Coordinates of N, CA, C and O in Angstrom, one line a residue:
M1 N 0.9 -1.2 -0.1 CA -0.1 0.0 0.0 C 0.9 1.3 0.0 O 1.8 1.3 0.7
T2 N 0.6 2.1 -0.9 CA 1.5 3.3 -0.9 C 1.0 4.4 0.2 O 0.0 4.3 0.7
E3 N 1.9 5.3 0.4 CA 1.6 6.4 1.4 C 0.2 7.0 1.1 O -0.6 7.3 2.0
R4 N 0.0 7.4 -0.2 CA -1.2 8.0 -0.6 C -2.5 7.0 -0.3 O -3.5 7.5 0.3
E5 N -2.4 5.8 -0.6 CA -3.5 4.9 -0.4 C -3.7 4.6 1.1 O -4.9 4.7 1.6
R6 N -2.7 4.7 2.0 CA -2.8 4.6 3.4 C -3.6 5.9 3.9 O -4.4 5.8 4.7
D7 N -3.2 7.0 3.4 CA -3.8 8.2 3.7 C -5.3 8.3 3.4 O -6.2 8.6 4.1
L8 N -5.7 7.7 2.4 CA -7.1 7.8 1.8 C -7.9 6.8 2.7 O -9.1 6.9 2.9
A9 N -7.3 5.8 3.3 CA -8.0 4.9 4.1 C -8.4 5.4 5.6 O -9.1 4.7 6.3
V10 N -7.8 6.4 6.0 CA -8.0 7.1 7.2 C -9.5 7.6 7.3 O -10.0 8.2 6.3
S11 N -10.2 7.4 8.4 CA -11.6 7.8 8.4 C -11.7 8.5 9.8 O -10.9 8.3 10.7
V12 N -12.8 9.2 10.0 CA -13.1 10.0 11.2 C -13.7 8.9 12.1 O -14.5 8.2 11.8
P13 N -13.1 8.8 13.5 CA -13.7 7.9 14.3 C -15.2 8.3 14.8 O -15.5 9.4 14.6
A14 N -15.9 7.2 15.1 CA -17.2 7.6 15.6 C -17.2 8.6 16.7 O -16.2 8.5 17.7
G15 N -18.2 9.5 16.7 CA -18.1 10.6 17.7 C -16.9 11.7 17.5 O -16.4 12.3 18.4
G16 N -16.6 11.8 16.2 CA -15.5 12.8 15.8 C -16.0 14.2 16.4 O -17.1 14.4 16.6
V17 N -14.9 15.0 16.5 CA -15.1 16.3 17.2 C -15.8 17.2 16.3 O -15.6 17.1 15.0
S18 N -16.4 18.2 16.7 CA -17.1 19.2 15.9 C -16.1 19.8 14.9 O -15.1 20.0 15.2
A19 N -16.6 20.3 13.9 CA -15.9 21.0 12.9 C -15.3 22.3 13.5 O -14.3 22.9 13.0
A20 N -16.0 22.9 14.5 CA -15.6 24.2 15.0 C -14.7 24.1 16.2 O -14.9 24.5 17.2
V21 N -13.4 23.6 16.0 CA -12.4 23.3 16.9 C -11.1 24.0 16.5 O -10.7 23.5 15.3
C22 N -10.6 24.9 17.1 CA -9.4 25.6 16.7 C -8.2 24.5 17.0 O -8.2 23.8 18.0
S23 N -7.3 24.6 16.1 CA -6.2 23.6 16.2 C -5.2 23.9 17.3 O -4.6 23.0 17.9
D24 N -5.0 25.2 17.6 CA -4.0 25.5 18.6 C -4.4 26.8 19.4 O -3.8 27.9 19.1
P25 N -5.5 26.7 20.2 CA -6.0 28.0 20.8 C -5.0 28.6 21.7 O -5.1 29.7 22.0
L26 N -4.1 27.8 22.2 CA -3.1 28.4 23.2 C -2.1 29.4 22.7 O -1.4 30.1 23.3
N27 N -1.9 29.1 21.3 CA -0.9 29.9 20.5 C -1.6 30.7 19.6 O -1.2 30.6 18.4
D28 N -2.6 31.4 19.8 CA -3.5 32.2 18.9 C -3.1 33.7 18.8 O -4.0 34.5 18.7
E29 N -1.8 34.0 19.1 CA -1.5 35.5 19.1 C -1.9 36.3 17.9 O -2.2 37.4 17.9
D30 N -2.0 35.6 16.7 CA -2.2 36.2 15.5 C -3.7 36.0 15.0 O -4.1 36.5 14.0
G31 N -4.5 35.4 15.9 CA -6.0 35.5 15.6 C -6.3 34.3 14.6 O -7.3 34.3 13.9
H32 N -5.4 33.5 14.2 CA -5.7 32.4 13.3 C -6.8 31.4 13.6 O -7.6 31.0 12.6
C33 N -7.2 31.2 14.9 CA -8.4 30.4 15.2 C -9.5 30.8 14.6 O -10.3 30.1 14.0
A34 N -9.9 32.1 14.6 CA -11.0 32.6 13.9 C -11.0 32.4 12.3 O -12.1 32.0 11.8
L35 N -9.9 32.4 11.7 CA -9.7 32.1 10.4 C -10.1 30.7 10.1 O -10.8 30.3 9.2
E36 N -9.4 29.7 10.9 CA -9.7 28.3 10.7 C -11.1 27.9 10.9 O -11.6 27.1 10.2
L37 N -11.8 28.7 11.7 CA -13.3 28.5 11.9 C -14.3 29.1 11.0 O -15.5 29.0 11.2
K38 N -13.7 30.0 10.1 CA -14.6 30.9 9.4 C -15.6 30.1 8.6 O -16.8 30.5 8.5
D39 N -15.4 29.0 7.9 CA -16.4 28.1 7.3 C -16.7 26.8 8.0 O -17.3 26.0 7.2
S40 N -16.5 26.7 9.3 CA -16.7 25.5 10.0 C -18.2 25.1 10.0 O -18.6 23.9 10.1
H41 N -19.0 26.1 9.9 CA -20.5 25.9 10.0 C -21.0 25.1 8.8 O -22.0 24.5 8.7
R42 N -20.1 25.0 7.7 CA -20.4 24.3 6.4 C -19.8 23.0 6.4 O -20.0 22.2 5.4
R43 N -18.9 22.8 7.4 CA -18.0 21.4 7.3 C -18.7 20.2 8.1 O -19.3 20.4 9.1
T44 N -18.3 19.1 7.8 CA -18.6 17.9 8.5 C -17.6 18.0 9.8 O -16.6 18.8 9.8
S45 N -17.9 17.1 10.7 CA -16.9 16.9 11.9 C -15.6 16.4 11.6 O -15.5 15.7 10.7
A46 N -14.7 16.8 12.4 CA -13.2 16.3 12.2 C -12.5 16.0 13.7 O -12.8 17.0 14.5
P47 N -11.7 15.0 13.7 CA -11.0 15.0 15.0 C -9.9 16.1 15.1 O -9.5 16.7 14.1
V48 N -9.5 16.4 16.4 CA -8.4 17.3 16.6 C -7.1 16.6 16.5 O -7.1 15.3 16.7
A49 N -5.9 17.3 16.3 CA -4.7 16.6 16.2 C -4.5 15.8 17.6 O -4.8 16.2 18.6
G50 N -4.0 14.6 17.4 CA -3.8 13.8 18.6 C -4.9 12.8 19.0 O -4.7 11.9 19.8
Q51 N -6.0 12.9 18.4 CA -7.2 12.1 18.6 C -7.2 10.8 17.8 O -7.8 9.8 18.1
D52 N -6.7 10.9 16.6 CA -6.6 9.8 15.6 C -5.2 9.5 15.1 O -4.7 10.3 14.3
E53 N -4.5 8.6 15.6 CA -3.2 8.3 15.3 C -2.8 8.1 13.8 O -2.0 8.7 13.2
A54 N -3.7 7.3 13.1 CA -3.5 7.3 11.6 C -3.6 8.6 10.9 O -2.9 8.8 10.1
L55 N -4.6 9.3 11.3 CA -4.7 10.7 10.7 C -3.6 11.5 11.0 O -2.9 12.2 10.1
D56 N -3.1 11.5 12.3 CA -1.8 12.3 12.7 C -0.7 11.9 11.7 O 0.0 12.7 11.3
E57 N -0.4 10.5 11.5 CA 0.7 10.2 10.7 C 0.4 10.6 9.3 O 1.5 11.1 8.7
A58 N -0.6 10.5 8.8 CA -0.8 10.9 7.3 C -0.7 12.4 7.3 O 0.0 12.8 6.3
A59 N -1.1 13.1 8.3 CA -0.9 14.7 8.3 C 0.6 15.0 8.3 O 1.1 15.9 7.6
V60 N 1.3 14.3 9.2 CA 2.7 14.5 9.2 C 3.4 14.3 7.8 O 4.2 15.0 7.4
A61 N 2.9 13.3 7.1 CA 3.5 13.1 5.7 C 3.2 14.2 4.8 O 4.0 14.7 4.1
V62 N 1.9 14.7 4.8 CA 1.5 15.7 4.0 C 2.4 17.0 4.4 O 2.9 17.6 3.4
H63 N 2.4 17.4 5.6 CA 3.1 18.6 6.0 C 4.6 18.4 5.6 O 5.3 19.5 5.3
R64 N 5.1 17.2 5.7 CA 6.6 17.0 5.3 C 6.8 17.4 3.9 O 7.8 18.0 3.6
W65 N 6.0 17.0 3.0 CA 6.1 17.2 1.7 C 6.0 18.7 1.5 O 6.6 19.3 0.6
V66 N 5.1 19.5 2.2 CA 5.0 20.8 2.1 C 6.3 21.6 2.5 O 6.8 22.4 1.9
H67 N 6.7 21.1 3.6 CA 7.9 21.9 4.2 C 9.2 21.5 3.3 O 9.9 22.4 3.2
D68 N 9.2 20.4 2.8 CA 10.3 20.0 1.8 C 10.2 21.0 0.6 O 11.3 21.2 -0.1
A69 N 9.1 21.4 0.2 CA 9.0 22.3 -1.0 C 9.9 23.7 -0.7 O 10.3 24.2 -1.7
G70 N 9.9 24.2 0.5 CA 10.7 25.3 0.7 C 12.0 25.0 1.4 O 12.6 25.9 1.9
C71 N 12.6 23.9 1.1 CA 13.9 23.5 1.7 C 15.0 24.3 0.9 O 15.0 24.3 -0.2
V72 N 15.8 25.0 1.8 CA 17.0 25.7 1.1 C 18.2 24.8 1.0 O 18.9 24.9 0.1
E73 N 18.5 24.0 2.0 CA 19.7 23.1 2.0 C 19.4 21.7 2.4 O 18.7 21.4 3.4
R74 N 19.7 20.9 1.6 CA 19.5 19.3 1.8 C 20.8 18.8 2.4 O 21.8 19.2 2.1
T75 N 20.6 17.7 3.2 CA 21.7 17.1 3.8 C 22.5 16.2 2.8 O 23.8 16.1 2.8
T76 N 21.8 15.5 1.8 CA 22.6 14.6 0.9 C 22.0 14.8 -0.6 O 21.2 13.9 -1.0
G77 N 22.5 15.7 -1.2 CA 22.1 15.9 -2.6 C 20.8 16.5 -2.8 O 20.1 16.8 -1.7
A78 N 20.3 16.7 -4.0 CA 19.1 17.3 -4.3 C 17.8 16.6 -3.9 O 16.8 17.4 -3.6
D79 N 17.8 15.4 -3.6 CA 16.7 14.7 -3.1 C 16.8 14.3 -1.7 O 16.0 13.6 -1.1
G80 N 17.8 14.7 -1.1 CA 18.0 14.2 0.5 C 17.1 15.1 1.3 O 16.4 15.9 0.9
P81 N 17.0 14.7 2.7 CA 16.2 15.3 3.6 C 16.7 16.7 3.7 O 17.8 17.1 3.6
C82 N 15.7 17.5 4.1 CA 16.0 18.9 4.4 C 16.8 19.1 5.6 O 16.7 18.5 6.7
A83 N 17.9 20.0 5.5 CA 18.8 20.2 6.7 C 18.4 21.2 7.8 O 18.7 21.0 8.8
G84 N 17.3 21.9 7.5 CA 16.6 22.9 8.3 C 15.3 23.1 8.0 O 14.7 22.2 7.3
A85 N 14.8 24.2 8.5 CA 13.4 24.6 8.3 C 13.3 25.1 6.8 O 14.1 25.7 6.3
G86 N 12.1 24.8 6.3 CA 11.9 25.1 5.0 C 11.4 26.7 4.9 O 11.0 27.2 6.0
E87 N 11.7 27.2 3.8 CA 11.4 28.6 3.8 C 10.4 28.9 2.6 O 10.7 28.8 1.5
L88 N 9.0 29.2 3.0 CA 8.1 29.5 2.1 C 7.4 30.8 2.4 O 7.4 31.2 3.6
S89 N 6.9 31.4 1.5 CA 6.1 32.7 1.5 C 4.8 32.5 0.9 O 4.6 31.6 0.2
A90 N 4.1 33.5 0.9 CA 2.8 33.6 0.2 C 3.0 34.2 -1.1 O 2.7 35.3 -1.5
T91 N 3.7 33.4 -2.1 CA 3.9 33.9 -3.4 C 3.4 32.8 -4.4 O 3.3 31.7 -4.1
E92 N 3.1 33.3 -5.7 CA 2.8 32.3 -6.8 C 3.8 31.3 -7.0 O 3.6 30.1 -7.1
Q93 N 5.0 31.7 -6.9 CA 6.2 30.7 -7.1 C 6.2 29.6 -6.0 O 6.3 28.5 -6.2
D94 N 6.0 30.1 -4.7 CA 5.9 29.0 -3.7 C 4.7 28.1 -3.8 O 4.8 27.0 -3.5
V95 N 3.7 28.7 -4.3 CA 2.4 27.9 -4.5 C 2.8 26.8 -5.6 O 2.5 25.6 -5.3
A96 N 3.5 27.2 -6.6 CA 3.8 26.2 -7.6 C 4.7 25.2 -7.1 O 4.7 23.9 -7.3
E97 N 5.7 25.5 -6.1 CA 6.7 24.6 -5.4 C 6.0 23.7 -4.7 O 6.3 22.5 -4.5
V98 N 4.9 24.2 -3.8 CA 4.3 23.2 -2.9 C 3.3 22.3 -3.7 O 3.4 21.1 -3.3
R99 N 2.8 22.7 -4.8 CA 2.0 21.8 -5.6 C 2.9 20.9 -6.2 O 2.4 19.5 -6.2
R100 N 4.0 21.1 -6.8 CA 4.9 20.1 -7.2 C 5.4 19.2 -6.2 O 5.4 17.9 -6.5
S101 N 5.7 19.6 -5.0 CA 6.2 18.7 -4.0 C 5.1 17.8 -3.5 O 5.3 16.6 -3.4
L102 N 3.8 18.1 -3.3 CA 2.7 17.3 -2.9 C 2.4 16.4 -4.1 O 2.1 15.2 -3.8
A103 N 2.5 16.8 -5.2 CA 2.3 15.8 -6.4 C 3.4 14.8 -6.4 O 3.2 13.6 -6.6
A104 N 4.6 15.1 -6.2 CA 5.7 14.1 -6.0 C 5.4 13.2 -4.9 O 5.9 11.9 -5.0
G105 N 4.8 13.6 -3.9 CA 4.3 12.8 -2.7 C 3.2 11.9 -2.9 O 2.8 11.1 -2.1
G106 N 2.5 12.0 -4.2 CA 1.4 11.2 -4.5 C 0.0 12.0 -4.2 O -1.0 11.4 -4.4
Y107 N 0.1 13.1 -3.8 CA -1.0 14.0 -3.5 C -1.4 14.8 -4.6 O -1.4 15.9 -4.7
R108 N -1.8 14.1 -5.7 CA -2.2 14.9 -7.1 C -3.4 15.6 -7.1 O -3.6 16.5 -7.7
E109 N -4.4 15.4 -6.0 CA -5.6 16.1 -6.0 C -5.5 17.3 -4.9 O -6.5 17.9 -4.6
A110 N -4.3 17.6 -4.4 CA -4.2 18.6 -3.5 C -4.5 19.9 -4.0 O -4.3 20.1 -5.1
V111 N -5.1 20.8 -3.2 CA -5.4 22.2 -3.7 C -4.3 23.1 -3.0 O -4.1 23.1 -1.8
V112 N -3.6 23.9 -3.8 CA -2.6 24.8 -3.3 C -2.8 26.1 -4.1 O -3.0 26.1 -5.3
R113 N -3.0 27.2 -3.3 CA -3.2 28.4 -3.9 C -3.0 29.5 -3.0 O -2.8 29.4 -1.8
L114 N -3.1 30.8 -3.4 CA -3.2 31.9 -2.4 C -4.6 32.0 -2.0 O -5.6 31.9 -2.7
G115 N -4.7 32.3 -0.7 CA -6.1 32.2 -0.1 C -7.0 33.4 -0.7 O -6.5 34.4 -1.1
R116 N -8.3 32.9 -0.7 CA -9.3 33.9 -1.1 C -10.1 34.3 0.2 O -10.0 33.7 1.3
D117 N -11.0 35.2 0.0 CA -11.9 35.7 1.1 C -12.5 34.6 1.8 O -12.8 34.6 3.0
T118 N -13.0 33.6 1.1 CA -13.9 32.6 1.6 C -13.1 31.4 2.1 O -13.7 30.6 2.9
D119 N -11.8 31.4 2.0 CA -11.0 30.3 2.6 C -10.7 30.5 4.0 O -10.7 31.7 4.6
P120 N -10.4 29.5 4.8 CA -10.1 29.6 6.1 C -8.7 30.0 6.4 O -8.0 29.4 7.3
T121 N -8.3 31.1 6.0 CA -7.0 31.7 6.2 C -7.1 33.1 5.9 O -8.0 33.7 5.3
L122 N -6.0 33.8 5.9 CA -6.0 35.2 5.5 C -6.0 35.4 4.0 O -5.3 34.6 3.2
P123 N -6.8 36.3 3.4 CA -6.7 36.4 1.9 C -5.1 36.7 1.6 O -4.5 37.4 2.2
G124 N -4.7 36.1 0.5 CA -3.3 36.2 0.1 C -2.2 35.2 0.7 O -1.2 35.2 0.4
A125 N -2.8 34.5 1.7 CA -1.7 33.4 2.3 C -1.6 32.3 1.4 O -2.6 32.0 0.7
L126 N -0.5 31.6 1.4 CA -0.3 30.4 0.8 C -1.2 29.3 1.6 O -0.9 29.1 2.8
I127 N -2.2 28.8 1.0 CA -2.9 27.7 1.6 C -2.9 26.3 0.9 O -2.9 26.4 -0.4
Y128 N -2.9 25.3 1.7 CA -2.8 23.9 0.9 C -3.8 23.2 1.6 O -4.2 23.2 2.9
A129 N -4.6 22.2 0.8 CA -5.5 21.4 1.5 C -5.4 20.0 0.9 O -5.4 19.8 -0.5
V130 N -5.4 18.9 1.7 CA -5.3 17.6 1.1 C -6.4 16.7 1.8 O -6.4 16.7 3.0
R131 N -7.2 16.0 1.0 CA -8.2 15.2 1.5 C -7.6 14.0 2.0 O -6.8 13.2 1.2
V132 N -7.7 13.5 3.2 CA -7.2 12.4 3.9 C -8.4 11.5 4.4 O -8.9 11.8 5.5
G133 N -8.8 10.5 3.6 CA -10.1 9.9 4.1 C -11.3 10.9 4.1 O -11.7 11.6 3.1
E134 N -12.0 11.1 5.2 CA -13.0 12.0 5.4 C -12.6 13.2 6.0 O -13.6 14.0 6.6
V135 N -11.4 13.5 6.0 CA -11.0 14.7 6.8 C -10.0 15.6 5.8 O -9.4 15.0 4.9
C136 N -10.0 16.9 6.0 CA -9.0 17.8 5.3 C -7.9 18.0 6.2 O -8.0 18.5 7.3
V137 N -6.7 17.8 5.6 CA -5.4 18.3 6.3 C -5.1 19.6 5.6 O -4.9 19.7 4.4
L138 N -5.2 20.7 6.4 CA -4.8 22.0 5.9 C -3.5 22.6 6.4 O -3.2 22.3 7.7
G139 N -3.1 23.6 5.8 CA -2.0 24.4 6.3 C -1.9 25.7 5.5 O -2.4 25.9 4.5
D140 N -1.2 26.6 6.2 CA -1.0 27.9 5.4 C 0.2 28.5 5.8 O 0.8 28.1 6.9
V141 N 0.7 29.5 5.1 CA 1.8 30.4 5.3 C 1.3 31.8 5.2 O 1.0 32.1 4.1
T142 N 1.1 32.5 6.3 CA 0.5 33.9 6.2 C 1.5 34.8 5.4 O 2.7 34.6 5.4
P143 N 0.9 35.8 4.7 CA 1.8 36.7 4.0 C 2.7 37.6 4.9 O 2.4 37.8 6.1
P144 N 3.8 38.2 4.3 CA 4.7 39.0 5.1 C 3.9 40.3 5.7 O 2.9 40.5 5.3
P145 N 4.3 40.7 6.8 CA 5.7 40.5 7.4 C 5.8 39.3 8.3 O 6.9 38.9 8.7
D146 N 4.7 38.7 8.8 CA 4.7 37.7 9.8 C 5.1 36.3 9.2 O 5.9 35.7 9.9
E147 N 4.6 36.0 8.1 CA 4.9 34.7 7.4 C 4.8 33.5 8.5 O 5.9 32.8 8.8
R148 N 3.8 33.3 9.2 CA 3.6 32.3 10.2 C 3.1 31.0 9.6 O 2.2 31.1 8.7
W149 N 3.5 29.7 10.0 CA 2.9 28.5 9.5 C 1.8 28.1 10.5 O 1.9 28.3 11.6
H150 N 0.8 27.6 10.0 CA -0.3 27.0 10.7 C -0.7 25.6 9.9 O -0.6 25.5 8.8
E151 N -1.1 24.7 10.9 CA -1.5 23.4 10.5 C -2.7 22.9 11.2 O -2.7 23.0 12.4
W152 N -3.7 22.5 10.5 CA -4.9 21.9 11.2 C -5.7 21.0 10.3 O -5.4 20.8 9.3
Y153 N -6.8 20.3 11.1 CA -7.8 19.5 10.4 C -9.1 20.2 10.2 O -9.4 21.0 11.2
A154 N -9.8 19.8 9.3 CA -11.2 20.4 9.2 C -11.9 19.3 8.4 O -11.4 18.4 7.7
G155 N -13.3 19.5 8.6 CA -14.2 18.5 7.9 C -14.4 18.9 6.5 O -13.8 19.7 6.0
L156 N -15.1 18.0 5.7 CA -15.3 18.2 4.4 C -16.4 19.2 4.2 O -17.3 19.4 5.1
L157 N -16.4 20.0 3.0 CA -17.4 20.8 2.5 C -18.5 20.1 2.0 O -18.3 18.9 1.7
P158 N -19.7 20.6 1.9 CA -21.0 19.9 1.4 C -20.6 19.1 0.0 O -21.2 18.0 -0.1
D159 N -19.8 19.7 -0.8 CA -19.4 19.0 -2.0 C -18.3 18.0 -1.9 O -17.8 17.4 -3.0
G160 N -17.8 17.6 -0.7 CA -16.8 16.7 -0.6 C -15.4 17.2 -0.7 O -14.5 16.4 -0.7
R161 N -15.2 18.5 -0.9 CA -14.0 19.0 -1.1 C -13.5 19.7 0.2 O -14.2 19.9 1.2
C162 N -12.3 20.1 0.2 CA -11.5 20.7 1.3 C -11.6 22.2 1.2 O -11.7 22.9 2.2
L163 N -11.6 22.7 0.1 CA -11.7 24.1 -0.2 C -12.7 24.4 -1.4 O -12.9 23.7 -2.3
D164 N -13.3 25.5 -1.4 CA -14.2 25.9 -2.4 C -13.4 25.9 -3.8 O -12.3 26.3 -3.8
A165 N -14.1 25.4 -4.8 CA -13.5 25.5 -6.1 C -13.2 26.9 -6.6 O -13.9 27.9 -6.1

């Protein structure tokens, strides 16, 4: 079973958490919780990080591919692991890099773009969404000057997608 097939097999456990749960309320200095919850009234329920081990492992894989897109220095050649933190910003070039990286990881249906007014992020932020079973693994990089990373889970929208088309 490939990494992508394993990710698709993950499902929300019975009694999943409401869609309206902030991923990290203790570290909400930038007000991102309100953005994550912006469209929660339209979404199915989803567990929070740490509640579903298989989902957490799948999300780590997704986020690793995203972080690798912004890798500046690799430990062993062009395809080696990243030597430090990735550097991404909210630019079209970084959107293209993240899209390529996720596709290389087998996530060909991932949505990567600059955030829109209706997205659960700041307009103009780099946002990505990958459907993992019946849950969306999302993340963003807010635009300068802050350029903060956020990662969270959300339920599906009524049409089964993670972000509006």
